[in-house]
GROMACS .gro file of C-alpha atoms in nm:
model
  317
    1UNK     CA    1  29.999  -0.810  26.643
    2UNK     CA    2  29.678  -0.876  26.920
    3UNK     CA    3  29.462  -1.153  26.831
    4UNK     CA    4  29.160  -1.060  27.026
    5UNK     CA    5  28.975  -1.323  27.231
    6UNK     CA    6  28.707  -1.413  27.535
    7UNK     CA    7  28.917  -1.489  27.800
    8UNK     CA    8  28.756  -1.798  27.832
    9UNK     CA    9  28.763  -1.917  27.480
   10UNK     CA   10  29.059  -2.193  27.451
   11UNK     CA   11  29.008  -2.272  27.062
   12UNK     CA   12  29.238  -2.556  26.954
   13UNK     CA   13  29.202  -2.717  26.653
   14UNK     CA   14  28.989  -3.062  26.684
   15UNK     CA   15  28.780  -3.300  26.521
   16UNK     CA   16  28.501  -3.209  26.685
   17UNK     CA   17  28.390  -3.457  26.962
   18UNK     CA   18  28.696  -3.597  26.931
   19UNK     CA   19  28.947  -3.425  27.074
   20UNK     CA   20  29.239  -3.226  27.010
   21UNK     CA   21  29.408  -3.326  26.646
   22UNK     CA   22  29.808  -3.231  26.574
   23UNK     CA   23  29.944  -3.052  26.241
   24UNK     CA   24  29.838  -3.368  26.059
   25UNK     CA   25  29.600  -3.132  25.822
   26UNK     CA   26  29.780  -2.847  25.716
   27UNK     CA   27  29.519  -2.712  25.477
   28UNK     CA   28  29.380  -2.595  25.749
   29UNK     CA   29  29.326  -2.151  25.801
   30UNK     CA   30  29.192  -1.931  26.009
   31UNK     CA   31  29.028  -1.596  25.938
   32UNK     CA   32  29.042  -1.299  26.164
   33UNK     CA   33  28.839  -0.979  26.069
   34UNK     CA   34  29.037  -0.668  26.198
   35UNK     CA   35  28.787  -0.482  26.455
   36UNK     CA   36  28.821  -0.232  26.767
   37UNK     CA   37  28.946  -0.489  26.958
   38UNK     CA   38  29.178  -0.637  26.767
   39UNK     CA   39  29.227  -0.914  26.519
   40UNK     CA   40  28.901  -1.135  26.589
   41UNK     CA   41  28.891  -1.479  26.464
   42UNK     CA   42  28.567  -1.534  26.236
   43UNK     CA   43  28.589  -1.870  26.075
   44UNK     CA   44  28.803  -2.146  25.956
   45UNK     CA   45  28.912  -2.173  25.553
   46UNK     CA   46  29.086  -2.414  25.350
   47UNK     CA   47  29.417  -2.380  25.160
   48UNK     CA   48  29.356  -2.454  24.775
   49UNK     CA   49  29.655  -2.282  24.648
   50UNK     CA   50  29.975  -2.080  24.755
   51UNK     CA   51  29.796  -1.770  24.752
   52UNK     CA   52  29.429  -1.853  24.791
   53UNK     CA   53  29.204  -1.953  25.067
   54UNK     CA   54  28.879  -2.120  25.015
   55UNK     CA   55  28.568  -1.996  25.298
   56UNK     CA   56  28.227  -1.963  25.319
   57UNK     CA   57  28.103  -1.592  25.219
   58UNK     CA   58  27.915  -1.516  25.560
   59UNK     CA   59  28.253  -1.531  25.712
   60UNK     CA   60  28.326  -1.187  25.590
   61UNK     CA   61  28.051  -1.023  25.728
   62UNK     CA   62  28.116  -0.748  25.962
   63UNK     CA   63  28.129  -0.808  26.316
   64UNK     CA   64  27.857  -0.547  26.391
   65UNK     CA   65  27.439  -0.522  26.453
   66UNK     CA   66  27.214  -0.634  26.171
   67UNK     CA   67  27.171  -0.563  25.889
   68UNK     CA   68  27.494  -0.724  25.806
   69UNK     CA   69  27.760  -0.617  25.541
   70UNK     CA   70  28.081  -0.746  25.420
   71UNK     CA   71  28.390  -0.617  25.530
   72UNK     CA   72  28.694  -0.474  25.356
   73UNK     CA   73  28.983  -0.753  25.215
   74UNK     CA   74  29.224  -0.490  25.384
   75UNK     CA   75  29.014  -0.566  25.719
   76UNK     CA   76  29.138  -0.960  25.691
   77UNK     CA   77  29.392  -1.203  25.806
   78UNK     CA   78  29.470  -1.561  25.736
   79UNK     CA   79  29.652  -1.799  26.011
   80UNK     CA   80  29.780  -2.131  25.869
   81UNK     CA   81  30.027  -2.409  26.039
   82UNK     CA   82  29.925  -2.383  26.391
   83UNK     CA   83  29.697  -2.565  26.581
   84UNK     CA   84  29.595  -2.287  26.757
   85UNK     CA   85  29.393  -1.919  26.711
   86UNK     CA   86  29.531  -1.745  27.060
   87UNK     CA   87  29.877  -1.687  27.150
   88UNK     CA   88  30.096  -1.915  27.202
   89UNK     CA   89  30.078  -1.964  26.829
   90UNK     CA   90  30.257  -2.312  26.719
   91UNK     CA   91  30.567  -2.197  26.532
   92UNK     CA   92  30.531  -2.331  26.231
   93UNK     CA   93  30.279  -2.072  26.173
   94UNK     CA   94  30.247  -1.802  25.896
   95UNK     CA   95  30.021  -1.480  25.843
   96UNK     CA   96  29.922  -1.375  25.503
   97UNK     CA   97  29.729  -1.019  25.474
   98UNK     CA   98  29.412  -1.022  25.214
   99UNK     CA   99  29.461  -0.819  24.888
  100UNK     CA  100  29.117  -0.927  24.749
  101UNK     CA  101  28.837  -1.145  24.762
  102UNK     CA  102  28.575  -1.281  24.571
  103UNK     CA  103  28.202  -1.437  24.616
  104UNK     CA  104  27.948  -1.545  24.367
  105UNK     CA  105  27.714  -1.290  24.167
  106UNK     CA  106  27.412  -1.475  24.334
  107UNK     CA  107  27.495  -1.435  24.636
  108UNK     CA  108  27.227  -1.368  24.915
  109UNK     CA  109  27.289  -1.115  25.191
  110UNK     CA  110  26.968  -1.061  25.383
  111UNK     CA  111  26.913  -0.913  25.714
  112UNK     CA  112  27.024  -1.181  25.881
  113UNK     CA  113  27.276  -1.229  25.735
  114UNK     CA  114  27.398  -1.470  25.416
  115UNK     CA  115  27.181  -1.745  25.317
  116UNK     CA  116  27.249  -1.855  24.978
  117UNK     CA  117  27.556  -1.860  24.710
  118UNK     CA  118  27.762  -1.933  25.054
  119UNK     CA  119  28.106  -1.920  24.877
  120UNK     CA  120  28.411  -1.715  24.887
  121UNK     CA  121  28.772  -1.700  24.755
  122UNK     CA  122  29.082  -1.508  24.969
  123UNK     CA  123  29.320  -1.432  24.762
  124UNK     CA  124  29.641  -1.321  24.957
  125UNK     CA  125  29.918  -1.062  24.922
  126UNK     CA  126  30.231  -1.302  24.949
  127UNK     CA  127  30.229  -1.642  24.879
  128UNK     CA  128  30.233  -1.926  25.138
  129UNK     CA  129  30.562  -2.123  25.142
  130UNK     CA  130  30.427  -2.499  25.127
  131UNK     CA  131  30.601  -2.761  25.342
  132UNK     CA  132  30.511  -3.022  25.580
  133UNK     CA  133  30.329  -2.827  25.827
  134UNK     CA  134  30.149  -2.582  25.577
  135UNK     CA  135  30.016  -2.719  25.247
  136UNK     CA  136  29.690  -2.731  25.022
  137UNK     CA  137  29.431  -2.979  24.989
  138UNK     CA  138  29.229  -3.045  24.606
  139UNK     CA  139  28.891  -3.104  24.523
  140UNK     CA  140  28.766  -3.392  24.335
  141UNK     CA  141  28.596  -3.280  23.946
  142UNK     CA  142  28.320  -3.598  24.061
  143UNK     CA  143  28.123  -3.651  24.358
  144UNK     CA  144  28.264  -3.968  24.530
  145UNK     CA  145  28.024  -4.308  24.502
  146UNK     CA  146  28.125  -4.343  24.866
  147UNK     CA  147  28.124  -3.997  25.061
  148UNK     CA  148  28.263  -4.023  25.388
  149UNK     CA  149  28.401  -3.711  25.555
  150UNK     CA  150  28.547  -3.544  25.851
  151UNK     CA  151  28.537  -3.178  26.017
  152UNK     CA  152  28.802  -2.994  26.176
  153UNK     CA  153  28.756  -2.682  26.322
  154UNK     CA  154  28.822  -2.438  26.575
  155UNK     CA  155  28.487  -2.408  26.713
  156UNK     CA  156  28.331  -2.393  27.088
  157UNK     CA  157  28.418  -2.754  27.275
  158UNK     CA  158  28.148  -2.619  27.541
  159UNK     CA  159  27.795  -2.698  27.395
  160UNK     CA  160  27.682  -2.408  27.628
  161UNK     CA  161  27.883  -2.183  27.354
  162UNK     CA  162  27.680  -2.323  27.059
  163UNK     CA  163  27.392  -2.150  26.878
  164UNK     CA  164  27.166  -2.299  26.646
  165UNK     CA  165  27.183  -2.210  26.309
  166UNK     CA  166  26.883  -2.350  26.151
  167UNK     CA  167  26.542  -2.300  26.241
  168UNK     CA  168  26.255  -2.480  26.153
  169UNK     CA  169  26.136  -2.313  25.796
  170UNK     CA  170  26.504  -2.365  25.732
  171UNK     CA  171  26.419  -2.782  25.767
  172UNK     CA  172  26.159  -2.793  25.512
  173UNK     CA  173  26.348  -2.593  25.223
  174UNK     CA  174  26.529  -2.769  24.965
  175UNK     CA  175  26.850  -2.642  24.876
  176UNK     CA  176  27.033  -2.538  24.559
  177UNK     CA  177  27.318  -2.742  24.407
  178UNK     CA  178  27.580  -2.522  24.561
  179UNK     CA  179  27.479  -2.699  24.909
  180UNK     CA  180  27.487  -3.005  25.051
  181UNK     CA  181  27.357  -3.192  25.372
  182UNK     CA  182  27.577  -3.417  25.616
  183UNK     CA  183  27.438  -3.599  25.898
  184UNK     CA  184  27.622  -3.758  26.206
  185UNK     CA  185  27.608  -3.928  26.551
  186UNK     CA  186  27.753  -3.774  26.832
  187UNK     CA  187  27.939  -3.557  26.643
  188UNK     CA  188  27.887  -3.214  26.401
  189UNK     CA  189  27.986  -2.871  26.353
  190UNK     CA  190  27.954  -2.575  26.627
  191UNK     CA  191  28.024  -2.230  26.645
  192UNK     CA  192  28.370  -2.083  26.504
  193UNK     CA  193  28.365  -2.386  26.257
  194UNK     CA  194  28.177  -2.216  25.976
  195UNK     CA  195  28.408  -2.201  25.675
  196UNK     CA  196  28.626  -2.499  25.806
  197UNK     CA  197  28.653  -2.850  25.540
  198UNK     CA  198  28.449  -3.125  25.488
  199UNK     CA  199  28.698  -3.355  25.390
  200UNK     CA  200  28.826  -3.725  25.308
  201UNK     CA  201  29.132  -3.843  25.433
  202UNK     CA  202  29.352  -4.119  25.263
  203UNK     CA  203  29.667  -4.300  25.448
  204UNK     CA  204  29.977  -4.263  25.281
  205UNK     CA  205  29.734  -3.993  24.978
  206UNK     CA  206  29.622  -3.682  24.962
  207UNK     CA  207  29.321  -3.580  25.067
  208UNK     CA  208  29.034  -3.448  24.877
  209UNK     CA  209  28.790  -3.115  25.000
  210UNK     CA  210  28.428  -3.236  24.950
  211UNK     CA  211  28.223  -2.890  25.200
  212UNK     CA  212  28.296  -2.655  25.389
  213UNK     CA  213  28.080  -2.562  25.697
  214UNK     CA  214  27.784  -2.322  25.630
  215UNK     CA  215  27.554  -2.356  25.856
  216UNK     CA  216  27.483  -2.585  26.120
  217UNK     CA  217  27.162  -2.753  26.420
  218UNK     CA  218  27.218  -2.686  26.765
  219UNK     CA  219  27.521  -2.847  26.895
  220UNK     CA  220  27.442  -3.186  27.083
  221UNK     CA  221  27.727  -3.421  27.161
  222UNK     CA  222  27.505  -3.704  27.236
  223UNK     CA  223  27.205  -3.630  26.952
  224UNK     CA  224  27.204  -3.626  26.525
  225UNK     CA  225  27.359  -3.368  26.449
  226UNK     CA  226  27.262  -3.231  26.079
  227UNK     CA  227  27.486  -2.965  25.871
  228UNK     CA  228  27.437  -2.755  25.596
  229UNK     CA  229  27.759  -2.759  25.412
  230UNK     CA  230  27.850  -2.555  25.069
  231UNK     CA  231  27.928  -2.840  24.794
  232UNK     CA  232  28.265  -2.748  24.643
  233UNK     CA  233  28.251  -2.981  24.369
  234UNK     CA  234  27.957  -2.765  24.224
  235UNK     CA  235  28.203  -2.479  24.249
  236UNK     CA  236  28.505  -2.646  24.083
  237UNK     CA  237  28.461  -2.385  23.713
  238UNK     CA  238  28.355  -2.055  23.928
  239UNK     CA  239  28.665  -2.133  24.152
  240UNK     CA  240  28.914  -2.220  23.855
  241UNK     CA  241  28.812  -1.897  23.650
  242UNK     CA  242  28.885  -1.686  23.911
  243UNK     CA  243  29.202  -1.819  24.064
  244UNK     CA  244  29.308  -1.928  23.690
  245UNK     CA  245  29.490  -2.252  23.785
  246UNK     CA  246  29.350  -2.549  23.645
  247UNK     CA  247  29.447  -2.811  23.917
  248UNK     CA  248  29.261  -2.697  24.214
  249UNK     CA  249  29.006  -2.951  24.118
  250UNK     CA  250  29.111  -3.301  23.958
  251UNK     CA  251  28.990  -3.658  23.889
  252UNK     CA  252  28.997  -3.843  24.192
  253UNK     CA  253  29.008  -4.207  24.152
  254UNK     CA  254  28.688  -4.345  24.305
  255UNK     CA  255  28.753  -4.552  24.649
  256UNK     CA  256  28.595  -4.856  24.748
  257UNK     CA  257  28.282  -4.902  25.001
  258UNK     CA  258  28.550  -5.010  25.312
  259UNK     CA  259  28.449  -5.376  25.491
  260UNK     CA  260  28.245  -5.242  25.819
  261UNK     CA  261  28.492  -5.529  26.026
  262UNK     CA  262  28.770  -5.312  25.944
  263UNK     CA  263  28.622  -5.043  26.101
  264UNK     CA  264  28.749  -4.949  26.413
  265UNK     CA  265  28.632  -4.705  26.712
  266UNK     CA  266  28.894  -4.505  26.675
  267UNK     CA  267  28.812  -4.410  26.281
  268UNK     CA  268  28.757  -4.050  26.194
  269UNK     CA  269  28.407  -3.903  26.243
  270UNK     CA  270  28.190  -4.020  25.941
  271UNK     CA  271  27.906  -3.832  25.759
  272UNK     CA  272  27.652  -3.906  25.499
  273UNK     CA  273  27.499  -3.726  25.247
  274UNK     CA  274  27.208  -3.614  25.154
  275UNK     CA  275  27.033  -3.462  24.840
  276UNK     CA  276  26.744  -3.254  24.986
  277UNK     CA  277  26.911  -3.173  25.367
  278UNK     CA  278  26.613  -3.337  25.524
  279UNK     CA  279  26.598  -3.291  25.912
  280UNK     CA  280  26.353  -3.563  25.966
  281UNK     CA  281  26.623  -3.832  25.861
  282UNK     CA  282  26.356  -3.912  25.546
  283UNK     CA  283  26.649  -4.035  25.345
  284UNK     CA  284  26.947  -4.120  25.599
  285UNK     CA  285  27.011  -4.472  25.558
  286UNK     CA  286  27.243  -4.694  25.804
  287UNK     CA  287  27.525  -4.843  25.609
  288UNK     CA  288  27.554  -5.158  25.815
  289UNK     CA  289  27.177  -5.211  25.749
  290UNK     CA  290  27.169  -5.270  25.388
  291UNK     CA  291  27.579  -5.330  25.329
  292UNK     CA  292  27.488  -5.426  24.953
  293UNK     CA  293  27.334  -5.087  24.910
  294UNK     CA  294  27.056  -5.227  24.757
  295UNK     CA  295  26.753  -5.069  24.941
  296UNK     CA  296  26.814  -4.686  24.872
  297UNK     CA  297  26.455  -4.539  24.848
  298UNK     CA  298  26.365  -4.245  25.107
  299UNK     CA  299  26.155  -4.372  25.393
  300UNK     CA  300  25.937  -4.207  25.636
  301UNK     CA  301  26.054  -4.358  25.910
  302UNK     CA  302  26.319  -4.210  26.115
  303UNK     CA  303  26.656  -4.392  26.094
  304UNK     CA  304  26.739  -4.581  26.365
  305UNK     CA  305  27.156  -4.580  26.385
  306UNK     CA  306  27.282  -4.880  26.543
  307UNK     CA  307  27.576  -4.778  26.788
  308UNK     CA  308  27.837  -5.034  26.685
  309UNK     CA  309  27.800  -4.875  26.310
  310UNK     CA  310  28.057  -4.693  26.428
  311UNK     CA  311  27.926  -4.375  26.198
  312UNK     CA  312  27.982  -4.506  25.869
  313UNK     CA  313  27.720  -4.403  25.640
  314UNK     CA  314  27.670  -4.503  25.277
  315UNK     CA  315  27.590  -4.170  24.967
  316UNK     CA  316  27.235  -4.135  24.909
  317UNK     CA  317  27.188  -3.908  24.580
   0.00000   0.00000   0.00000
């Protein structure tokens, strides 16, 4: 099997401005959409179960000139437990065909493509054998008090590859309760990692899904760097009806706001929420500023991160 590719595309899974990351997430997919060329890779996706994969619906569109449609489940391929998209493939790796998939009945398709209802379920021919390498990840029934997260993905490293995904009418629309806005410094999602997790990592615990890349600004290593992210939490019944296993979303005890002197500069990337996905930073709020979280009202003034906050930001809705 040919997994087509730009010569010059090296995609290995990373935390994005942060490196290279090992098999330490193995919820972790890829999606290839079968074209002329070969098997192209399209997104990332998330493993929920042993036979379904969790993505963002614009990841199935066709890899062909506006206006955009949605491509067969015969035309798609999953990758999980492997680090990377190109041959050499790590291997611990596994390839699961698509039998079927589903997206919501409100789901937006315009000429440019998907813009609302950004949700879809794989569901695969054979089911994935679980293990170390290759496992799923759950999603909480409750939005966290304290929502930290992190984004892996197999997206461009070169900010020359990125495109922006939001213009400026985009900025002043508010956004339904299937989305959800995450803000960081230095770091954010690029190309290749639509459909990828937004997730929270616990030592020695599983982790818990909280988005999944929809759309994202212009990529900017050293700039904010705002996301539009689907909110799975919102999608816990749709995604239980139609897989029809009852524990792909459970009660997550909730954590505690961490002591910022614990926090190291080697922690994970951290994000922050937002209710309305504001681009002018109207209701981002530096943790480390008000550590009692007592000030939480939206302010007009752009927020002014302090460097040493090392990017831990508190929940704002």
């Amino acid at each position: 099997m040919v997994f087509g590719h730009n010569e010059s595309d090296k995609r290995v899974l990373k935390v994005y401005n942060g490196g290279e990351v090992m098999n330490h997430y193995p919820f972790m997919a890829a999606i290839f959409i079968n074209t002329s060329k070969g098997w192209m890779y399209a997104c990332g996706g998330t493993v929920i179960a042993r036979e379904w994969i969790l993505t963002v619906a614009h990841c199935l569109e066709e890899m062909v000139q506006q206006p955009k449609r949605l491509v067969l489940a015969k035309d798609l391929l999953v990758l999980v437990g492997t680090k990377r998209v190109k041959q050499p493939l790590d291997t611990t790796h596994m390839r699961r065909f698509v039998a079927a998939y589903f997206t919501l009945k409100d789901v937006e398709i315009g000429f440019n493509g998907i813009r609302r209802g950004d949700v879809a379920l794989l569901q695969l021919k054979y089911p994935l054998l679980f293990g170390e390498k290759i496992n799923r990840i759950v999603i909480p029934k409750a939005k966290p008090s304290l929502a930290e997260g992190q984004i892996i993905g197999w997206g461009m490293m070169n900010t020359k590859g990125c495109k922006a995904r939001i213009s400026d009418a985009d900025d002043k629309e508010r956004f339904d309760e299937t989305q959800l806005c995450a803000y960081s410094l230095d770091a954010g999602a690029c190309e290749g990692d639509s459909g990828g997790p937004l997730f929270r990592a616990f030592p020695h615990s599983r982790s818990i899904l909280l988005g999944l890349v929809s759309m994202v600004q212009e990529c900017n290593y050293e700039g904010e760097n705002i996301g539009i992210f689907v909110n799975v939490i919102k999608c816990c019944d749709w995604i239980q009806k139609i897989t029809g296993i009852d524990d792909i979303c459970v009660d997550i005890p909730d954590p505690k706001k961490p002591d910022p002197a614990t926090i190291s500069a080697a922690d994970m990337t951290k994000l922050a929420f937002c209710e309305f996905c504001p681009i002018a930073l109207d209701w981002v709020k530096d943790f480390l500023d008000d550590p009692q979280g007592k000030d939480l009202e939206p302010t007009k003034e752009k927020s002014k991160i302090d460097p040493t906050a090392k990017r831990l930001f508190t929940q704002l809705f």
